Tab-separated table of C-alpha atoms in Angstrom:
chain	number	residue	atom	x	y	z
A	13	UNK	CA	0.000	0.000	0.000
A	14	UNK	CA	1.266	3.483	-0.873
A	15	UNK	CA	2.338	5.559	2.113
A	16	UNK	CA	0.744	9.029	2.324
A	17	UNK	CA	3.104	10.264	5.033
A	18	UNK	CA	4.082	9.235	8.521
A	19	UNK	CA	3.985	10.208	12.158
A	20	UNK	CA	7.476	10.296	13.651
A	21	UNK	CA	7.500	9.838	17.453
A	22	UNK	CA	9.261	12.794	19.080
A	23	UNK	CA	12.091	11.386	21.180
A	24	UNK	CA	12.431	8.244	19.079
A	25	UNK	CA	10.481	5.144	18.211
A	26	UNK	CA	9.082	3.480	15.138
A	27	UNK	CA	7.419	5.747	12.556
A	28	UNK	CA	3.680	5.246	12.091
A	29	UNK	CA	2.809	5.076	8.371
A	30	UNK	CA	-0.237	6.998	7.133
A	31	UNK	CA	-1.698	4.477	4.683
A	32	UNK	CA	-5.248	5.746	4.087
A	33	UNK	CA	-6.703	9.212	3.405
A	34	UNK	CA	-8.807	8.998	6.613
A	35	UNK	CA	-7.493	7.486	9.840
A	36	UNK	CA	-9.007	7.174	13.299
A	37	UNK	CA	-6.590	7.457	16.221
A	38	UNK	CA	-7.333	6.138	19.696
A	39	UNK	CA	-6.852	3.533	22.379
A	40	UNK	CA	-9.551	1.195	20.975
A	41	UNK	CA	-8.370	-1.854	19.048
A	42	UNK	CA	-10.651	-0.875	16.148
A	43	UNK	CA	-8.768	2.396	15.554
A	44	UNK	CA	-6.717	2.702	12.378
A	45	UNK	CA	-3.843	3.912	14.569
A	46	UNK	CA	-4.037	2.294	18.012
A	47	UNK	CA	-2.127	4.049	20.791
A	48	UNK	CA	-2.199	1.816	23.860
A	49	UNK	CA	-1.734	4.484	26.531
A	50	UNK	CA	-4.182	5.049	29.407
A	51	UNK	CA	-4.300	8.832	28.811
A	52	UNK	CA	-5.331	8.412	25.129
A	53	UNK	CA	-9.117	8.344	24.664
A	54	UNK	CA	-10.765	5.331	23.033
A	55	UNK	CA	-11.695	7.497	20.037
A	56	UNK	CA	-9.206	10.363	20.383
A	57	UNK	CA	-8.921	12.113	17.004
A	58	UNK	CA	-9.212	11.732	13.246
A	59	UNK	CA	-6.565	12.489	10.628
A	60	UNK	CA	-7.693	13.076	7.053
A	61	UNK	CA	-6.163	14.130	3.779
A	62	UNK	CA	-7.815	16.962	1.864
A	63	UNK	CA	-6.434	18.784	-1.178
A	64	UNK	CA	-2.955	17.366	-0.508
A	65	UNK	CA	-2.788	18.456	3.149
A	66	UNK	CA	-3.332	16.422	6.304
A	67	UNK	CA	-5.829	17.726	8.881
A	68	UNK	CA	-6.567	16.700	12.465
A	69	UNK	CA	-9.841	16.875	14.391
A	70	UNK	CA	-10.145	16.098	18.086
A	71	UNK	CA	-13.111	13.816	18.768
A	72	UNK	CA	-13.933	15.215	22.230
A	73	UNK	CA	-11.004	13.470	23.906
A	74	UNK	CA	-10.376	13.863	27.633
A	75	UNK	CA	-6.730	14.930	27.345
A	76	UNK	CA	-6.916	16.871	24.094
A	77	UNK	CA	-5.032	17.156	20.839
A	78	UNK	CA	-2.389	19.835	20.337
A	79	UNK	CA	-0.614	21.149	17.268
A	80	UNK	CA	2.728	22.823	17.966
A	81	UNK	CA	1.815	23.073	21.662
A	82	UNK	CA	-1.618	24.684	21.145
A	83	UNK	CA	-4.791	22.724	21.922
A	84	UNK	CA	-6.989	22.477	18.824
A	85	UNK	CA	-10.405	21.232	17.851
A	86	UNK	CA	-9.581	21.008	14.151
A	87	UNK	CA	-6.591	22.192	12.127
A	88	UNK	CA	-4.712	21.742	8.872
A	89	UNK	CA	-1.239	20.268	9.388
A	90	UNK	CA	1.881	21.423	7.609
A	91	UNK	CA	4.857	19.091	7.164
A	92	UNK	CA	6.983	19.217	10.322
A	93	UNK	CA	4.115	20.208	12.634
A	94	UNK	CA	4.176	18.540	16.050
A	95	UNK	CA	0.949	16.756	17.003
A	96	UNK	CA	0.396	15.838	20.644
A	97	UNK	CA	-2.216	13.170	21.313
A	98	UNK	CA	-2.725	13.347	25.076
A	99	UNK	CA	0.972	13.642	26.084
A	100	UNK	CA	2.389	11.639	23.182
A	101	UNK	CA	4.051	13.810	20.535
A	102	UNK	CA	4.645	13.078	16.866
A	103	UNK	CA	6.010	15.068	13.958
A	104	UNK	CA	3.992	14.703	10.764
A	105	UNK	CA	6.113	14.084	7.680
A	106	UNK	CA	4.650	14.256	4.173
A	107	UNK	CA	5.027	16.029	0.831
A	108	UNK	CA	1.904	18.075	-0.045
A	109	UNK	CA	2.865	18.337	-3.743
A	110	UNK	CA	3.105	14.531	-4.012
A	111	UNK	CA	-0.381	14.252	-2.511
A	112	UNK	CA	-2.000	16.604	-5.014
A	113	UNK	CA	-1.695	19.937	-3.211
A	114	UNK	CA	-2.025	22.913	-5.497
A	115	UNK	CA	-2.529	25.593	-2.834
A	116	UNK	CA	0.349	27.411	-1.239
A	117	UNK	CA	0.890	26.236	2.367
A	118	UNK	CA	-0.809	28.485	4.934
A	119	UNK	CA	1.454	31.253	6.108
A	120	UNK	CA	2.301	31.137	9.773
A	121	UNK	CA	1.419	34.454	11.409
A	122	UNK	CA	4.669	36.182	12.190
A	123	UNK	CA	5.112	37.097	15.820
A	124	UNK	CA	6.242	40.568	14.798
A	125	UNK	CA	2.880	41.346	13.177
A	126	UNK	CA	0.986	39.916	16.152
A	127	UNK	CA	2.999	41.654	18.862
A	128	UNK	CA	3.525	44.907	16.980
A	129	UNK	CA	-0.042	46.002	17.700
A	130	UNK	CA	-2.234	46.221	20.760
A	131	UNK	CA	-4.790	43.501	21.388
A	132	UNK	CA	-7.594	46.002	20.859
A	133	UNK	CA	-6.118	47.072	17.510
A	134	UNK	CA	-5.640	43.435	16.425
A	135	UNK	CA	-9.285	42.772	17.283
A	136	UNK	CA	-10.408	45.891	15.414
A	137	UNK	CA	-11.766	47.504	18.587
A	138	UNK	CA	-9.291	50.317	19.115
A	139	UNK	CA	-10.414	53.780	18.038
A	140	UNK	CA	-8.173	55.277	15.407
A	141	UNK	CA	-8.929	58.914	16.319
A	142	UNK	CA	-8.979	60.109	19.902
A	143	UNK	CA	-12.360	61.344	21.079
A	144	UNK	CA	-12.817	65.002	21.832
A	145	UNK	CA	-13.737	65.870	25.392
A	146	UNK	CA	-17.422	66.815	25.786
């Protein structure tokens, strides 16, 4: 079967091949990717391939799914992203172009643009002109 990418355990271990365009991940034996750890939910998350990019969706797990250290409900994954399933971390490795991607990978928001403005300005709530006293 053709491999569509792999999950590389952070800290070492055997790579987990991604062999289908939709994979269930969990502690249950019926999962496509079975992770036999007590802190992994029976039906933890789903990985799926769409337009050449892998995505992850948490299935209401107890201990959550994180991408690059941030807890997510659903997110597109770029090659090299770190996925944490409960406390077990993996780096996703794949080639979007080989999987049919035609879109440019999503740009990561630069910290400079985020931190260069106030939170109110970033949210569009800051007044541009100061108010005149009444």
